[in-house]
PDB file of C-alpha atoms in Angstrom:
ATOM      1  CA  MET K   1     -30.990 -11.101 -13.702  1.00 67.00           C
ATOM      2  CA  ASP K   2     -34.831  -9.707 -13.576  1.00 85.00           C
ATOM      3  CA  PHE K   3     -35.799  -6.214 -12.747  1.00 89.00           C
ATOM      4  CA  HIS K   4     -36.560  -7.164  -9.180  1.00 89.00           C
ATOM      5  CA  SER K   5     -33.115  -7.997  -8.469  1.00 87.00           C
ATOM      6  CA  ILE K   6     -31.485  -5.083 -10.629  1.00 89.00           C
ATOM      7  CA  ARG K   7     -33.749  -2.791  -8.102  1.00 93.00           C
ATOM      8  CA  ILE K   8     -32.127  -4.884  -5.307  1.00 92.00           C
ATOM      9  CA  VAL K   9     -28.422  -4.329  -6.119  1.00 90.00           C
ATOM     10  CA  PHE K  10     -29.711  -0.629  -6.945  1.00 92.00           C
ATOM     11  CA  LEU K  11     -30.849  -0.314  -3.107  1.00 94.00           C
ATOM     12  CA  GLY K  12     -27.401  -1.802  -1.952  1.00 92.00           C
ATOM     13  CA  SER K  13     -25.115  -0.094  -3.839  1.00 92.00           C
ATOM     14  CA  THR K  14     -26.547   3.626  -3.511  1.00 93.00           C
ATOM     15  CA  LEU K  15     -26.771   3.049   0.563  1.00 93.00           C
ATOM     16  CA  GLY K  16     -23.114   2.147   0.243  1.00 91.00           C
ATOM     17  CA  LEU K  17     -21.623   4.889  -2.168  1.00 90.00           C
ATOM     18  CA  ILE K  18     -23.960   7.475   0.466  1.00 92.00           C
ATOM     19  CA  LEU K  19     -22.151   5.705   3.096  1.00 90.00           C
ATOM     20  CA  ARG K  20     -18.757   5.802   1.363  1.00 87.00           C
ATOM     21  CA  ILE K  21     -18.975   9.626   0.489  1.00 86.00           C
ATOM     22  CA  ILE K  22     -20.229  10.793   3.747  1.00 87.00           C
ATOM     23  CA  ILE K  23     -17.002   8.955   5.354  1.00 83.00           C
ATOM     24  CA  GLN K  24     -14.812  10.076   2.978  1.00 79.00           C
ATOM     25  CA  ASN K  25     -15.682  13.783   3.254  1.00 80.00           C
ATOM     26  CA  ASN K  26     -16.270  13.815   7.193  1.00 81.00           C
ATOM     27  CA  LEU K  27     -14.205  11.613   9.044  1.00 73.00           C
ATOM     28  CA  LYS K  28     -11.107  12.596  10.377  1.00 66.00           C
ATOM     29  CA  ILE K  29      -8.769  10.414  12.353  1.00 61.00           C
ATOM     30  CA  ASN K  30      -5.838  10.729  13.403  1.00 55.00           C
ATOM     31  CA  LEU K  31      -4.118   7.343  14.403  1.00 53.00           C
ATOM     32  CA  GLY K  32      -0.498   8.315  14.950  1.00 48.00           C
ATOM     33  CA  PHE K  33       0.235   7.404  11.340  1.00 48.00           C
ATOM     34  CA  ASP K  34      -0.981   8.869   7.689  1.00 53.00           C
ATOM     35  CA  ILE K  35      -4.407   6.730   6.500  1.00 61.00           C
ATOM     36  CA  GLN K  36      -6.436   7.826   3.901  1.00 70.00           C
ATOM     37  CA  ASN K  37     -10.075   7.890   4.591  1.00 73.00           C
ATOM     38  CA  ILE K  38     -10.702   5.634   1.659  1.00 77.00           C
ATOM     39  CA  SER K  39      -8.236   3.084   3.399  1.00 81.00           C
ATOM     40  CA  VAL K  40     -10.441   3.574   6.406  1.00 82.00           C
ATOM     41  CA  VAL K  41     -13.994   2.755   4.258  1.00 85.00           C
ATOM     42  CA  ASN K  42     -12.288  -0.378   2.530  1.00 86.00           C
ATOM     43  CA  PHE K  43     -11.225  -1.775   6.584  1.00 88.00           C
ATOM     44  CA  ILE K  44     -15.116  -0.888   7.581  1.00 89.00           C
ATOM     45  CA  GLY K  45     -16.035  -2.737   4.124  1.00 90.00           C
ATOM     46  CA  SER K  46     -13.886  -5.319   5.182  1.00 91.00           C
ATOM     47  CA  PHE K  47     -15.220  -5.855   8.563  1.00 93.00           C
ATOM     48  CA  PHE K  48     -18.817  -5.945   6.971  1.00 91.00           C
ATOM     49  CA  LEU K  49     -17.705  -8.409   4.947  1.00 90.00           C
ATOM     50  CA  GLY K  50     -16.382 -10.902   7.522  1.00 92.00           C
ATOM     51  CA  ILE K  51     -19.743  -9.731   9.124  1.00 91.00           C
ATOM     52  CA  PHE K  52     -21.579 -11.094   5.823  1.00 88.00           C
ATOM     53  CA  VAL K  53     -19.719 -14.203   4.836  1.00 88.00           C
ATOM     54  CA  ALA K  54     -20.270 -15.519   8.898  1.00 91.00           C
ATOM     55  CA  LEU K  55     -24.079 -14.809   8.603  1.00 89.00           C
ATOM     56  CA  ASN K  56     -24.349 -17.213   5.427  1.00 86.00           C
ATOM     57  CA  PHE K  57     -27.293 -15.974   3.719  1.00 81.00           C
ATOM     58  CA  SER K  58     -28.946 -18.472   1.588  1.00 83.00           C
ATOM     59  CA  ASN K  59     -31.254 -15.777   0.315  1.00 84.00           C
ATOM     60  CA  ASN K  60     -30.107 -14.658  -3.101  1.00 84.00           C
ATOM     61  CA  ASN K  61     -31.602 -11.134  -2.313  1.00 87.00           C
ATOM     62  CA  LEU K  62     -29.945 -10.626   0.734  1.00 86.00           C
ATOM     63  CA  LEU K  63     -26.801 -11.522  -0.626  1.00 84.00           C
ATOM     64  CA  MET K  64     -27.350  -9.503  -4.036  1.00 87.00           C
ATOM     65  CA  LEU K  65     -28.359  -6.528  -1.700  1.00 89.00           C
ATOM     66  CA  PHE K  66     -25.283  -6.403   0.496  1.00 88.00           C
ATOM     67  CA  TYR K  67     -22.266  -8.156  -1.545  1.00 84.00           C
ATOM     68  CA  ALA K  68     -23.278  -6.782  -4.612  1.00 84.00           C
ATOM     69  CA  GLY K  69     -24.888  -3.443  -4.217  1.00 89.00           C
ATOM     70  CA  PHE K  70     -23.537  -2.325  -0.619  1.00 91.00           C
ATOM     71  CA  LEU K  71     -20.272  -3.815  -0.430  1.00 89.00           C
ATOM     72  CA  GLY K  72     -19.704  -3.472  -4.285  1.00 85.00           C
ATOM     73  CA  SER K  73     -20.057   0.478  -3.871  1.00 87.00           C
ATOM     74  CA  PHE K  74     -19.419   0.658  -0.341  1.00 88.00           C
ATOM     75  CA  SER K  75     -15.542  -0.200  -0.175  1.00 84.00           C
ATOM     76  CA  THR K  76     -13.703   0.273  -3.384  1.00 76.00           C
ATOM     77  CA  PHE K  77     -10.864  -1.436  -4.379  1.00 77.00           C
ATOM     78  CA  SER K  78      -9.982   0.637  -7.166  1.00 74.00           C
ATOM     79  CA  SER K  79      -9.251   3.612  -5.150  1.00 74.00           C
ATOM     80  CA  PHE K  80      -7.042   1.237  -3.389  1.00 80.00           C
ATOM     81  CA  ILE K  81      -5.297   1.009  -6.314  1.00 83.00           C
ATOM     82  CA  TYR K  82      -5.298   4.509  -7.307  1.00 80.00           C
ATOM     83  CA  GLN K  83      -3.674   5.492  -3.867  1.00 81.00           C
ATOM     84  CA  LEU K  84      -1.033   3.080  -4.746  1.00 87.00           C
ATOM     85  CA  PHE K  85      -0.408   4.521  -8.166  1.00 88.00           C
ATOM     86  CA  ILE K  86      -0.368   7.825  -6.864  1.00 87.00           C
ATOM     87  CA  LEU K  87       2.838   6.984  -4.450  1.00 89.00           C
ATOM     88  CA  PHE K  88       4.429   5.235  -7.619  1.00 92.00           C
ATOM     89  CA  GLN K  89       4.452   8.124  -9.483  1.00 92.00           C
ATOM     90  CA  LYS K  90       5.627  10.580  -6.794  1.00 93.00           C
ATOM     91  CA  ARG K  91       8.655   7.070  -6.834  1.00 94.00           C
ATOM     92  CA  LYS K  92       7.647   6.789  -2.735  1.00 91.00           C
ATOM     93  CA  PHE K  93       8.206   3.113  -3.219  1.00 94.00           C
ATOM     94  CA  LEU K  94       8.749   2.496   0.702  1.00 93.00           C
ATOM     95  CA  SER K  95       5.964   3.954   0.986  1.00 89.00           C
ATOM     96  CA  LEU K  96       3.759   2.381  -1.105  1.00 91.00           C
ATOM     97  CA  PHE K  97       4.749  -1.123   0.222  1.00 93.00           C
ATOM     98  CA  PHE K  98       4.024  -0.297   3.812  1.00 90.00           C
ATOM     99  CA  HIS K  99       0.836   1.171   2.570  1.00 88.00           C
ATOM    100  CA  TYR K 100       0.290  -1.840   0.584  1.00 90.00           C
ATOM    101  CA  LEU K 101       1.284  -4.153   3.753  1.00 91.00           C
ATOM    102  CA  GLU K 102      -0.651  -2.554   6.108  1.00 88.00           C
ATOM    103  CA  VAL K 103      -3.880  -1.635   4.230  1.00 87.00           C
ATOM    104  CA  MET K 104      -3.791  -5.880   3.317  1.00 91.00           C
ATOM    105  CA  PHE K 105      -2.910  -6.728   7.125  1.00 93.00           C
ATOM    106  CA  ILE K 106      -5.880  -4.314   8.646  1.00 91.00           C
ATOM    107  CA  ALA K 107      -8.308  -5.022   6.107  1.00 91.00           C
ATOM    108  CA  PHE K 108      -7.666  -9.037   6.629  1.00 94.00           C
ATOM    109  CA  ILE K 109      -7.973  -8.888  10.731  1.00 96.00           C
ATOM    110  CA  LEU K 110     -11.070  -6.618  10.320  1.00 94.00           C
ATOM    111  CA  PHE K 111     -12.518  -9.132   8.217  1.00 93.00           C
ATOM    112  CA  TYR K 112     -11.681 -11.838  10.712  1.00 95.00           C
ATOM    113  CA  LEU K 113     -12.997  -9.892  13.608  1.00 96.00           C
ATOM    114  CA  GLY K 114     -16.196  -9.321  11.870  1.00 95.00           C
ATOM    115  CA  TYR K 115     -16.355 -13.036  11.067  1.00 95.00           C
ATOM    116  CA  PHE K 116     -15.572 -14.163  14.510  1.00 96.00           C
ATOM    117  CA  LEU K 117     -17.730 -11.956  16.272  1.00 96.00           C
ATOM    118  CA  VAL K 118     -20.785 -13.022  14.404  1.00 94.00           C
ATOM    119  CA  LYS K 119     -19.855 -16.930  14.985  1.00 92.00           C
ATOM    120  CA  PHE K 120     -19.133 -16.138  18.547  1.00 92.00           C
ATOM    121  CA  LEU K 121     -22.492 -14.232  19.176  1.00 92.00           C
ATOM    122  CA  LEU K 122     -24.112 -17.125  17.228  1.00 87.00           C
ATOM    123  CA  MET K 123     -22.802 -19.881  19.289  1.00 78.00           C
TER     124      MET K 123
END
């Protein structure tokens, strides 16, 4: 990896991190059930991933900027695993199970929605 590529990934990851922190600290959503802000971040990340996959970038710089940089830093799988671990420690196994299912289901639906919207708009 050359210095130019490192700068591109650094730029994308910086933007992703800043946006994630803003959302985590400032977003207040009441959907009628308890949902963590990090889950909302991961849902948005899934939607963006669907868009980026549908756009099918052939430029390596754009791939590194958006996939490795922005999305790698914006959506955090480790935070999701940490949420599951906390529920496990508290012995809230039913909550753990349903939280896992809701995040996986919603993230997949939003990924597909982003993908579908781009494909539909580019027809």
